[in-house]
Each structure stands twice: as C-alpha cells, then as structure tokens.
Coordinates of C-alpha atoms and ligand atoms in Angstrom, one line a residue:
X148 CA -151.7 -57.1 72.7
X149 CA -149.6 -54.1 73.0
X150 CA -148.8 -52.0 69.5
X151 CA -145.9 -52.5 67.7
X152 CA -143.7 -49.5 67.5
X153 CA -140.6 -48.3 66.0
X154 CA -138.6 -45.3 66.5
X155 CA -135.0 -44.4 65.2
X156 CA -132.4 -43.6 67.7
X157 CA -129.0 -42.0 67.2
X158 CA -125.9 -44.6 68.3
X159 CA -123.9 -41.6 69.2
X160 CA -125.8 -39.5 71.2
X161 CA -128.9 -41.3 71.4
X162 CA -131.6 -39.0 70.0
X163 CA -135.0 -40.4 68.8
X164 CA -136.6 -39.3 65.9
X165 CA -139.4 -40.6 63.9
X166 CA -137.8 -41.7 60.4
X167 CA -134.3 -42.7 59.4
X168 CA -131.7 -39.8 58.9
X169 CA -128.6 -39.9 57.0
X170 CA -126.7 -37.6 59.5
X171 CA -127.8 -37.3 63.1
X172 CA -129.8 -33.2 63.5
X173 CA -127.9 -33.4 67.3
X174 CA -124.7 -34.6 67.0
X175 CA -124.0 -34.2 63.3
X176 CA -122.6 -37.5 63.3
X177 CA -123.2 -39.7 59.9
X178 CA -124.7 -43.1 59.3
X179 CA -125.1 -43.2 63.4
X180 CA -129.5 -43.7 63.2
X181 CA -130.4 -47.2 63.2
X182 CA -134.4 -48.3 63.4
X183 CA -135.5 -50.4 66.8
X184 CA -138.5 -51.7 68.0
X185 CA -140.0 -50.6 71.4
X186 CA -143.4 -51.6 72.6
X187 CA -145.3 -48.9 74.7
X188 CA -146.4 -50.2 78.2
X189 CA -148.5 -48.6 80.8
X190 CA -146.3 -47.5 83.7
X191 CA -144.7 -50.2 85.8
X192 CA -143.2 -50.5 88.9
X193 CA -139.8 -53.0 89.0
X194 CA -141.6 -54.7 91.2
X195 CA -144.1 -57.3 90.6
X196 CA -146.0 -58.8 93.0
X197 CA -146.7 -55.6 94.8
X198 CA -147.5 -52.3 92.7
X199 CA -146.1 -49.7 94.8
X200 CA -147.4 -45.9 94.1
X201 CA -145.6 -43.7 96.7
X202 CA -146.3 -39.7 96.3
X203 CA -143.4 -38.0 97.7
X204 CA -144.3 -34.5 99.8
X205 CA -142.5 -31.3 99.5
X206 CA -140.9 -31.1 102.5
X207 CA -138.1 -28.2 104.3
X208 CA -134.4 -28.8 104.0
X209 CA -134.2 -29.1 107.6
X210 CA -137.1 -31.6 107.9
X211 CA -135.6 -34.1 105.7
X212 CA -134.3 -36.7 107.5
X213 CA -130.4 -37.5 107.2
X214 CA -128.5 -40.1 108.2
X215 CA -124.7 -39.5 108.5
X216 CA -124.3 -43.4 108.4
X217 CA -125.8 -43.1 105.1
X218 CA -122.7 -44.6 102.9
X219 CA -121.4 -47.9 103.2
X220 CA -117.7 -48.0 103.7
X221 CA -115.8 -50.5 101.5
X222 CA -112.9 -52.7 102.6
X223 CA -111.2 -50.9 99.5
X224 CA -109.5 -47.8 100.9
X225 CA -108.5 -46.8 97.2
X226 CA -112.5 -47.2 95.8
X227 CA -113.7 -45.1 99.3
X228 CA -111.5 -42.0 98.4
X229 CA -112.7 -42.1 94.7
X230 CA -116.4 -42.3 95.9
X231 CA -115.6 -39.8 98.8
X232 CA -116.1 -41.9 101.6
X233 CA -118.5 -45.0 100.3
X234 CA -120.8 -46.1 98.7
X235 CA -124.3 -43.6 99.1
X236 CA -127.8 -45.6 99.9
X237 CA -130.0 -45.3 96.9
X238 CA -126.8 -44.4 94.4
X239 CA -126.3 -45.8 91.3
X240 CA -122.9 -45.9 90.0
X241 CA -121.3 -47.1 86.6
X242 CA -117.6 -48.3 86.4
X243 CA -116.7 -47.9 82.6
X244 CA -112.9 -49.1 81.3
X245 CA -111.7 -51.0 78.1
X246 CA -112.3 -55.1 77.8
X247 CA -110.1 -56.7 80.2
X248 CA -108.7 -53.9 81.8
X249 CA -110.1 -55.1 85.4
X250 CA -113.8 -53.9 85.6
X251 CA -115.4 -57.5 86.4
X252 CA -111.9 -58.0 88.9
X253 CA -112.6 -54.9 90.8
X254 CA -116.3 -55.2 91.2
X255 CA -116.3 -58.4 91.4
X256 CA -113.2 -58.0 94.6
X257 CA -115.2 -55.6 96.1
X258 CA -118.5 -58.1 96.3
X259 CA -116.3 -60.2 98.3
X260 CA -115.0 -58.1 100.8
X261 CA -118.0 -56.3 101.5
X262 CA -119.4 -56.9 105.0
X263 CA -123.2 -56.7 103.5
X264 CA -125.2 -59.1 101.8
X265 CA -124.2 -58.6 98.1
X266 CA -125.9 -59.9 94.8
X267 CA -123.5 -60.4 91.7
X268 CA -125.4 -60.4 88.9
X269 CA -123.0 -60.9 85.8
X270 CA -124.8 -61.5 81.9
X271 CA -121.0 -62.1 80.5
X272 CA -119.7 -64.9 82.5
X273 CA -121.3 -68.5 83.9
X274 CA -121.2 -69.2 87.5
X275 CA -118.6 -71.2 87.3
X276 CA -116.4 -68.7 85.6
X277 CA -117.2 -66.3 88.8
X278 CA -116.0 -69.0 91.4
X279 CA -112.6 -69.2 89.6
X280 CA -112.2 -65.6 89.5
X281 CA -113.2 -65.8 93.1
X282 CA -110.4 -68.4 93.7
X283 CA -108.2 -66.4 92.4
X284 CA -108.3 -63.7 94.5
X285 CA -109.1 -65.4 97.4
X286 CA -111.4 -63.6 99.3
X287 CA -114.6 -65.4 100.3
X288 CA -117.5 -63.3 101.5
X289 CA -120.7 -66.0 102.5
X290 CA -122.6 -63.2 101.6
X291 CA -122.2 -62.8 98.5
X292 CA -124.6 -64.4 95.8
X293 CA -123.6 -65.1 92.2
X294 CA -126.6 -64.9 89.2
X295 CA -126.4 -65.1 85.9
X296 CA -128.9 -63.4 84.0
X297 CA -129.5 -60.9 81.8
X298 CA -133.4 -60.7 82.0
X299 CA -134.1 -57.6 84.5
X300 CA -137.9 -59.1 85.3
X301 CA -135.8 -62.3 86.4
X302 CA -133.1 -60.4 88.4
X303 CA -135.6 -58.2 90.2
X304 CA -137.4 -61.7 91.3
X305 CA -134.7 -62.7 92.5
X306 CA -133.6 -59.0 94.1
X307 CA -137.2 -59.3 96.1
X308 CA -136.4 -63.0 97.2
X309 CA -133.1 -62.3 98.8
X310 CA -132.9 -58.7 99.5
X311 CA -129.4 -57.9 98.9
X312 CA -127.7 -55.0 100.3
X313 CA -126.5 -53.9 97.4
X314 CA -126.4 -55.1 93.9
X315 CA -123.4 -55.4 91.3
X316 CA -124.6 -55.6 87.5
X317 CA -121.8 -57.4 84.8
X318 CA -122.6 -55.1 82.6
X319 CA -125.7 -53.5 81.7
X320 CA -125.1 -53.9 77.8
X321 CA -126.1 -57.5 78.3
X322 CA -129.3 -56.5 80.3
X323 CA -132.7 -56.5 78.6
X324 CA -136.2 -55.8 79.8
X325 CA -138.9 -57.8 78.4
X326 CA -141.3 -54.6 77.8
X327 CA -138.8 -53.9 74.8
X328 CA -138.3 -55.7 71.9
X329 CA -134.7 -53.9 71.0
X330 CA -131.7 -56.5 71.4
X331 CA -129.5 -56.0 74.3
X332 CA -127.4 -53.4 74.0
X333 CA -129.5 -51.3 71.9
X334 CA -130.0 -47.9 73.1
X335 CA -133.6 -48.4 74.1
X336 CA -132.8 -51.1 75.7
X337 CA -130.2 -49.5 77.8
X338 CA -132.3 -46.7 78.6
X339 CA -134.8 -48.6 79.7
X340 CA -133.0 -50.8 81.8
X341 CA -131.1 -48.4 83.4
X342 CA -134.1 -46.8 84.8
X343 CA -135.7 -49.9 85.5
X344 CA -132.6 -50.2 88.1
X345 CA -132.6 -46.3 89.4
X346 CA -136.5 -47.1 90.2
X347 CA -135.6 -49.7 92.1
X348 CA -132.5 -48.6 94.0
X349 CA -133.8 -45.2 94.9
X350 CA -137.1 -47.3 96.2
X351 CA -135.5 -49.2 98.1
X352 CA -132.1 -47.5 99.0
X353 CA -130.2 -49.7 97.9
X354 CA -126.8 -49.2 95.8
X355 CA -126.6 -50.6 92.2
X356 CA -123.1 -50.8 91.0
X357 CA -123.3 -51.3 86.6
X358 CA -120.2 -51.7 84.5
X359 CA -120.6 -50.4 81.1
X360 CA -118.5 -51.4 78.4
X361 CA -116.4 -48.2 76.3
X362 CA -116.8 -47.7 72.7
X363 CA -113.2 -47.7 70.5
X364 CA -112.9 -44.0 71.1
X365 CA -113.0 -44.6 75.4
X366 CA -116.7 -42.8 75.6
X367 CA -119.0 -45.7 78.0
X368 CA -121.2 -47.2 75.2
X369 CA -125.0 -46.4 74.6
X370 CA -126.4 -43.2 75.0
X371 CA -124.6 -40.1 76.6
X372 CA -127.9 -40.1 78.6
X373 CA -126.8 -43.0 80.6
X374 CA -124.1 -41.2 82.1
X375 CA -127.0 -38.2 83.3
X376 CA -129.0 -40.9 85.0
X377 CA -126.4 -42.5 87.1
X378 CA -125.3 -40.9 90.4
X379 CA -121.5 -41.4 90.0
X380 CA -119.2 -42.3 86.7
X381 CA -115.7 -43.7 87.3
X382 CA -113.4 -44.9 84.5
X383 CA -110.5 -47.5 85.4
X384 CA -108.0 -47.0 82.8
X385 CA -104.5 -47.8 82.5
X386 CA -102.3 -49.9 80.0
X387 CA -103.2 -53.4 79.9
X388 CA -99.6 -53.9 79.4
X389 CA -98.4 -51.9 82.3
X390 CA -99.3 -53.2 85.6
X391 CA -100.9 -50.1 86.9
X392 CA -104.5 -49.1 87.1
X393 CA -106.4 -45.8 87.7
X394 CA -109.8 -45.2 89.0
X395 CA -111.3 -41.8 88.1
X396 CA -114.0 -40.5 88.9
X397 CA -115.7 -38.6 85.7
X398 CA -119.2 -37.7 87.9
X399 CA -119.9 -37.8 91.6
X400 CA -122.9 -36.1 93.0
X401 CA -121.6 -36.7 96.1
X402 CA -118.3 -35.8 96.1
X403 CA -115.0 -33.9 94.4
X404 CA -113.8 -36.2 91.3
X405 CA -110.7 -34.7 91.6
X406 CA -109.4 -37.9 93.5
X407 CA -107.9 -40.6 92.0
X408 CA -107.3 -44.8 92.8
X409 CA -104.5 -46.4 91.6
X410 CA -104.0 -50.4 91.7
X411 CA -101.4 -53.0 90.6
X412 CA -102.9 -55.8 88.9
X413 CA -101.4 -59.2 90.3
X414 CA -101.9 -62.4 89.6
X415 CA -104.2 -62.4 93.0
X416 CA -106.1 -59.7 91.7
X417 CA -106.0 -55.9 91.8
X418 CA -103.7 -54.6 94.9
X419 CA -104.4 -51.5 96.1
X420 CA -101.3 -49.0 96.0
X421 CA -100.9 -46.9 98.6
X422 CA -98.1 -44.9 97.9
X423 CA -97.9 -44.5 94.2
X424 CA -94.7 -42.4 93.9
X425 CA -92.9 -45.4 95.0
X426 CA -93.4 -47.4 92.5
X427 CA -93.5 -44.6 89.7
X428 CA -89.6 -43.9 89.9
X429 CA -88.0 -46.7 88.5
X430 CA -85.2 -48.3 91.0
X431 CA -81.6 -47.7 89.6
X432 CA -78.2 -48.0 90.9
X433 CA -76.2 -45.5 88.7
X434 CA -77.1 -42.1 87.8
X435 CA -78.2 -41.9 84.3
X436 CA -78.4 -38.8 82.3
X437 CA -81.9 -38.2 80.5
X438 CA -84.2 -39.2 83.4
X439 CA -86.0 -36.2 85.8
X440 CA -88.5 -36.3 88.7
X441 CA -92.0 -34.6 88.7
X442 CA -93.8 -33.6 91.7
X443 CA -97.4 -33.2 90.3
X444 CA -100.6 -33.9 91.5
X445 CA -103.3 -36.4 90.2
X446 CA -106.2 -34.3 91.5
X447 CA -105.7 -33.6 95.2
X448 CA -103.2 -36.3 95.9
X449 CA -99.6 -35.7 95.1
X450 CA -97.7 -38.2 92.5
X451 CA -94.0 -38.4 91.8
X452 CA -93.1 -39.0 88.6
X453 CA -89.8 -39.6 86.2
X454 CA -89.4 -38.3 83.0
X455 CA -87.3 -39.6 80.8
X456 CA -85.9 -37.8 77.9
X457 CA -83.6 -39.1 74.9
X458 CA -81.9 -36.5 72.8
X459 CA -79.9 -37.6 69.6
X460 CA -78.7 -36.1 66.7
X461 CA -81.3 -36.5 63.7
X462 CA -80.2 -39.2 61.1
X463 CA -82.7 -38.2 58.8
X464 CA -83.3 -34.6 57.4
X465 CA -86.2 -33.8 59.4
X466 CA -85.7 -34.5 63.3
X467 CA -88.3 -36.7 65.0
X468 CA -90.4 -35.9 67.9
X469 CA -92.5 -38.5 70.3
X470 CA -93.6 -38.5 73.2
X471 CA -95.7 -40.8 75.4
X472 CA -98.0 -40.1 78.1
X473 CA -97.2 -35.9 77.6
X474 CA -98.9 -34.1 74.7
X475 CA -96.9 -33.8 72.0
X476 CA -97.7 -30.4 71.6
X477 CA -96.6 -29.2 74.7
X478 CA -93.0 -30.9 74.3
X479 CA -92.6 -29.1 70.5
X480 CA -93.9 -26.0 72.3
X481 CA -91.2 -26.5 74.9
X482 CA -88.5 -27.3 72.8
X483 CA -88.6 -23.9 70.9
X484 CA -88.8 -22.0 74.1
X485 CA -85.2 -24.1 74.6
X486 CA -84.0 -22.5 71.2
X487 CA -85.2 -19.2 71.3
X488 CA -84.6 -18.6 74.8
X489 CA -81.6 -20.2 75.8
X490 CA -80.0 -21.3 72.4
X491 CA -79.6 -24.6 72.5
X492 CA -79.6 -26.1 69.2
X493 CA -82.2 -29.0 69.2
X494 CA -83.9 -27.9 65.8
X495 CA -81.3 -30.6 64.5
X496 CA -82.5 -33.5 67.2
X497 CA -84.4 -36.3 67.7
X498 CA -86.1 -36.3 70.6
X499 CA -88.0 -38.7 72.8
X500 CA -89.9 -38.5 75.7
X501 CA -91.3 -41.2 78.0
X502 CA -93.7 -40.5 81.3
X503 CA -92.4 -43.9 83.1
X504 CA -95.2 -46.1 84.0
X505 CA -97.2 -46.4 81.4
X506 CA -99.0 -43.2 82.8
X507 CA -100.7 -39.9 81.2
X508 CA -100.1 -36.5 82.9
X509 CA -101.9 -33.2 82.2
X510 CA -100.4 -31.7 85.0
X511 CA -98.5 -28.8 83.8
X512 CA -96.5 -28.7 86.8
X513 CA -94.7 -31.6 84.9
X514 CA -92.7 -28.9 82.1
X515 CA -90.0 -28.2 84.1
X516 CA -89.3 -31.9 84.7
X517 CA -89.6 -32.0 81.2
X518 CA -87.4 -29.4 79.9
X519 CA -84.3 -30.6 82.9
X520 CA -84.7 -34.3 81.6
X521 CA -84.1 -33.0 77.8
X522 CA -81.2 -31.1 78.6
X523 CA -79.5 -33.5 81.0
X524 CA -79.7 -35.9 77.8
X525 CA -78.6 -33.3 75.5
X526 CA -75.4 -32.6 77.8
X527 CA -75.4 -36.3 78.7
X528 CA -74.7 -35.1 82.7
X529 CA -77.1 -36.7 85.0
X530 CA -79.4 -34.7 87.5
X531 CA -78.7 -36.1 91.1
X532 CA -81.5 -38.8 92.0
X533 CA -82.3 -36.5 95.0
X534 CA -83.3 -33.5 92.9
X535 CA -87.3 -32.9 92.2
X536 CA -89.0 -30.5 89.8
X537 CA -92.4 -28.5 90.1
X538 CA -93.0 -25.9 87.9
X539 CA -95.0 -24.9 84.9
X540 CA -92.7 -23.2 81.9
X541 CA -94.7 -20.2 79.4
X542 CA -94.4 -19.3 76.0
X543 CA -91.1 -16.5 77.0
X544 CA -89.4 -18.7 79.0
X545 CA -90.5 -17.5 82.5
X546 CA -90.6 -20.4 85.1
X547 CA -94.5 -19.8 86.3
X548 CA -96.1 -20.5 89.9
X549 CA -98.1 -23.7 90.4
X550 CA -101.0 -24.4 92.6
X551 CA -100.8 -26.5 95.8
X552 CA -97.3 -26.6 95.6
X553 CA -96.8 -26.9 100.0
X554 CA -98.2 -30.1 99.1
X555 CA -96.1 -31.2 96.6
X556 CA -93.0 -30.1 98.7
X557 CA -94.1 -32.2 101.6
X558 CA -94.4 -35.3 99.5
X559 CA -91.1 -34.6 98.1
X560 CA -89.3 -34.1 101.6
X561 CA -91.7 -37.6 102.7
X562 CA -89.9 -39.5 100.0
X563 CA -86.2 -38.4 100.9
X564 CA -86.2 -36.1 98.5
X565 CA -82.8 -33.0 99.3
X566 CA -83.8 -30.1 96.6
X567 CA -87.0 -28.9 94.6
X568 CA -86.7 -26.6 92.1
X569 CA -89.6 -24.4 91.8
X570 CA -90.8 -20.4 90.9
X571 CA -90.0 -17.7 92.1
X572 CA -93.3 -16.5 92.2
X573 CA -94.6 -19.5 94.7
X574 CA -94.7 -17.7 97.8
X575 CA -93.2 -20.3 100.4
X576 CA -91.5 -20.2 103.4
X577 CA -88.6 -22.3 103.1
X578 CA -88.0 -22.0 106.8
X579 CA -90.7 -25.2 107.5
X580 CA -89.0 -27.2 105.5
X581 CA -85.9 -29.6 105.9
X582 CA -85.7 -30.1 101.8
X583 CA -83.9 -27.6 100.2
X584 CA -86.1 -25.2 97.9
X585 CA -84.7 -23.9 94.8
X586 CA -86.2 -21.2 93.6
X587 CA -85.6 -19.8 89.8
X588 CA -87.1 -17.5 87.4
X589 CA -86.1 -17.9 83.8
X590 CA -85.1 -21.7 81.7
X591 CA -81.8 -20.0 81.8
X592 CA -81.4 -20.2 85.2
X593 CA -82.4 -24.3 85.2
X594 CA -78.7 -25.2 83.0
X595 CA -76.9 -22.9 85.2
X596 CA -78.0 -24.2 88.7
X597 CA -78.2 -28.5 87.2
X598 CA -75.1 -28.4 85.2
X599 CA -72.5 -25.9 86.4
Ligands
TYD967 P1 -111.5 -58.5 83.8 O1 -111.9 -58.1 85.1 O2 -112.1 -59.7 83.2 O3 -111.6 -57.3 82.8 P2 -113.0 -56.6 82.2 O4 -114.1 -57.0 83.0 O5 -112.6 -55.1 82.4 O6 -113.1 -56.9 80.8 O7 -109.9 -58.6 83.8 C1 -109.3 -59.5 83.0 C2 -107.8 -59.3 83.0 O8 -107.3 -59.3 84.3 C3 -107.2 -60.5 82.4 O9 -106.5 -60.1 81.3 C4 -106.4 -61.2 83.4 C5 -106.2 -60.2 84.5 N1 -106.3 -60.8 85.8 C6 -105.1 -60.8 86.6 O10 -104.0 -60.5 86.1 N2 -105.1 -61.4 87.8 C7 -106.3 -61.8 88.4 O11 -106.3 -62.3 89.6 C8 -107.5 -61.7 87.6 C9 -108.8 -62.2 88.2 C10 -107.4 -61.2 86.4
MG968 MG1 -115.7 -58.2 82.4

C-alpha cells in the first residue's frame, strides 16, 4: 500500500508547503492554505494496458518534421480566428467564462460540427441533458460521442477504445484521478489531472479542449499553474443579460491573442457575428442628442461603437458620475480637461455614460467619442448619424494620433459612414479615401467643427 501523504497547498496561487500557514509566503494572500491528501505513485503513463517509454532525441530545427496541415480547421469561423487558424495537433486548450455564460454551448456546438471523430466528455451534465442541448442547436455530427464521467482512468479507457480525434472535457474541476486522494476540484487534483491529459494529448497528437470554471473575481479556478500548462487560454465573457459574447484569447502559443470572437446567443445556440459594428449601433429613426460613434479596434479587428452620454444638472450638492463599460477614471479625467480647457461648466453636472451593448472598451481611441457624446448632451444638439470619431484626448487637451487608424477609416467608409474626425498628427492621405477626414488638434476645435 502506497503511504499516505499530506501537503498544504495555497487556493490562490497554488504553492505547496509542508505545514499550515496563516498567510500564503507567495502570494501574501490570508486564510488561502488548506491541507489535502495526495498519495505518491511511481511514474505512470495515461495509458494502461501498454506502458509506453518513448526517449525523445535532440534533433536540428530543420530536421523536425512539420506538417502545415497540422491544425484542424473548425466549422466556426469566429473560434478559427481566435485560435489563429484551428485547432494545433497535440494542443491543449482551456475555455474559461462565468456559470452559464455559454462555455458548455460553445464547446459543446463545436463537437457537433466538427468533421472529426469527437469525444464529449462532460462530469456536469447526464447524457440526456447533452442530447437536449444538442436538439437545441440542431446540429448532429454521427461522430460525435457523449460520456459522462469524471474518473480520468475511466475516460482514458474509453479514449483508447474509440480513438477520438479530439477530445472535449466539461470541465476539468469535476475530473479526478484515482492516484490522488484530494476531492475534485482540489488543486492537486487539478494538477494532476491536467497533466494526466497534456501526457496524453502530446502522446498521441491529439487536441484536448477543458473548460475551467472562474472564481468570483473572473481568474479560471485552481492553480495559476494550470494556465502555464495549457497551450492556449481563451475567456468567453459578456453580460449574461446582453445577448453578446466575446471570445478572447488570454494565451496562445500559436498565435497573436490580439483577435477577438464575438457571438449572439439565440435561442438555437450561439450565432457567430460577423460583422459586429452592425449590431453595436443601435437602429434609430430620429437624431438624438447625447449618442456618438467610436471607431476602435478589439485587437486587430476594427469595431464601431456608440457612446452614449447624458448630461444633467446635479440635484444634489455633489454631481454624480457613472459610467459603464469606460473606466470611470478616464471619463472624470476627461471631463476636467472639458473645464479647464474649453470652459464648459460641467463641475455642476451629473453625468452618465453608457458603452451600448453591454460591452467594455479599453481602446483609448474611444475619448474623443466620449468627450463629442457629452457635449452634444450638454448642448442638447445631435451629431449627424453619419459622423465617426477616432482619437485619443491627453491631459492639455491636445487631440493625440492613434495606431492603425487606415483601418479604422476603411471600416468607417465600409459601413456608409460620410466624416471621421481624427488628429492632426495621423499622417493620412485623405486622397484614397471617399469618407471625408476631419482632421483637428485641440478639444476646442471638436465644439466648433460639431456644433457651429
Ligand atoms: P451553458 O453553456 O450551460 O453555460 P456554461 O457552461 O458556461 O455554464 O449556457 C447556459 C445558458 O445559455 C443558459 O442560460 C441558456 C442559454 N442558452 C440559450 O440561450 N440558447 C441555447 O440554445 C442554449 C443551449 C443555451
Ligand atoms: Mg457548463
């Protein structure tokens, strides 16, 4: 019989040590160490029937073979551009998001278009729960196997019976290995699991997708170590009131994770969007004062987006300021560059700002939009539904230069867009162009070429 041993690990951050601790020597976090059993095995293999002991050579970069086929291409054009391209033989990736934001839909969607033999493993839901999900969105893949378990000896029985393709895990808190005593979801337990599966899909080439659940401040649960094992991180995060989703990629050793999916949940499942802009600006007949269009950029792909703004004079002494989906900061920073620079009064007004559809920007190509949406408010004069805004606004006043802003311009023009106002300090040639370019220097300059 194997010894029983006990170590104490850190919730947070997942450090071991050998006794309890009140406050965690790594992460300085308090009351985080909690006691859990592990067993010491000798080395195994995930396999096992066979014990496989492969002993890889050193071998010259141009010796090792490649082949350019090497990632399998989803049906899910949105998922392919996060993951630059497909899925990568061998890769492991985790899709982390909040409970019920779509994690289980997506995966589960993408199972059933695949054009490969696919296991489903899911710990969280029965079988029959799976086939109604699968109804629902109404894509039926032969190919694809449903399993619930949660034991990983079990799963990789099964994995050697059937030789899937690839392999979906829902989620890997519910996994457990039988070498370790620690209850699912412990971080031993995760550990462990997790590179029980990385064995086995870099043995075999295989690509493990895992969802991971978030802990109540949006970091995936378990260990931070779990997200240095894994190949590729992706977040899907959104609103679960809003329709919208986004994927994000947060790792990618194989490509940029400056590309982001975005979805519409339906009651058919998750809908890819392909042009997001469209559906970001809301639809309105009239022209309404307070509202202001974006051209920013969600890592390499361009995103319109309204701003709405709502300026009133303060009821109580001290004037209130809120903001969703913009940092708070930002808009009190940009309201006193409004005061001191071009004297409007706003100490004495409420003001409220909205990012429409439900989404957060960091962009800071979004502050002119910003600063154009308050004062059309303020004045109560709308800005012409054809206007667009790209520009970033510093501490003097000085309307700055943005990066990739070609791009933004075309995207504009694409949409039927007639004037952007940017810098004067983005070099452009406005001679390519059918959109009119509008180019200022100062926050001055923005009430005197919207309003006058
Ligand atoms: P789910 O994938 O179970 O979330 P997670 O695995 O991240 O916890 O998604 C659950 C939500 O999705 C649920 O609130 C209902 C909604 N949903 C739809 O709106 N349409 C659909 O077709 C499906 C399958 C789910
Ligand atoms: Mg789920």
């Amino acid at each position: 019989m194997a010894k029983t041993k006990t170590t104490f690990f850190c919730q947070n951050c997942g450090a071991q040590y050998a006794k309890w601790l009140g406050q965690c020597n790594s992460c300085h976090k308090w009351n985080t160490i909690v006691e859990e059993i592990i067993q010491k095995e000798e080395k195994r293999s995930w396999k096992q029937t066979t014990k496989t002991k492969r002993v890889s050579n050193a071998l010259k970069i141009n010796e090792i073979p490649f082949d350019k086929e090497d990632k399998i291409s989803t049906k899910n054009n949105e998922l392919n551009r996060v993951l630059g391209g497909g899925l990568v033989k061998g890769s492991m990736l985790l899709l982390g998001g909040e409970p019920g934001i779509g994690k289980s839909t997506l995966l589960l969607q993408i199972a059933l278009t695949l054009p490969k033999k696919v296991l489903y493993v899911s710990g969280e839901e029965s079988q029959s729960q799976i086939k109604m999900r699968a109804e629902r969105l109404q894509n039926s893949n032969t190919n694809c196997l449903i399993l619930t378990e949660t034991n990983t000896q079990n799963i990789f029985k099964v994995i050697e019976e059937i030789t899937p393709d690839v392999v979906v895990i829902d989620s890997i808190q519910t996994l457990y290995t039988e070498y370790i005593e620690a209850s699912p979801g412990s971080i031993s337990q995760i550990r462990e699991t997790t590179a029980e599966l990385i064995k086995f899909a870099k043995e075999t080439a295989t690509p493990v997708l895992l969802i991971g659940h978030i802990t109540k401040d949006g970091n995936i649960a378990g260990p931070k170590i779990l997200e240095h094992m894994v190949d590729v991180v992706l977040q899907f995060e959104g609103d679960r009131n809003h329709t919208y989703r986004i994927l994000r990629a947060i790792k990618n050793r194989f490509g940029s994770t400056a590309e982001i999916g975005i979805y519409e949940m339906q009651h058919t499942g998750l809908r890819q969007v392909e042009n997001p802009s469209e559906i970001l600006i809301s639809q309105k007949e009239d022209n309404l004062s307070g509202t202001a269009i974006a051209a920013t950029l969600e890592g390499v792909r361009p995103l319109m987006i309204e701003v709405q703004a709502l300026v009133s004079t303060a009821v109580y002494g001290t004037p209130q300021r809120s903001s969703t989906g913009y940092d708070i900061k930002r808009l009190n920073m940009l309201l006193a560059v409004l005061e001191k620079r071009a004297g409007f009064r706003l100490g004495a007004k409420d003001v409220f700002l909205n990012i429409a559809g439900g989404i957060r920007v960091d962009d800071p190509a979004i502050d002119l939009a910003v600063i154009s949406a308050i004062l059309s408010s303020n004045e109560d004069i709308a800005i012409p539904q054809d206007f667009c805004f790209a520009a970033e606004i510093g501490l003097a006043g000085e309307i700055r230069p943005i990066s990739r802003v070609e791009q933004r311009i075309l995207e504009a023009e694409k949409l039927g867009f007639h004037k952007i106002f940017i810098s004067k300090f983005n070099k452009v040639n406005s001679s390519n162009h059918t959109i009119k370019i509008i180019k200022i220097t100062k926050v001055e300059d923005v009430f005197s070429n919207l309003f006058i």
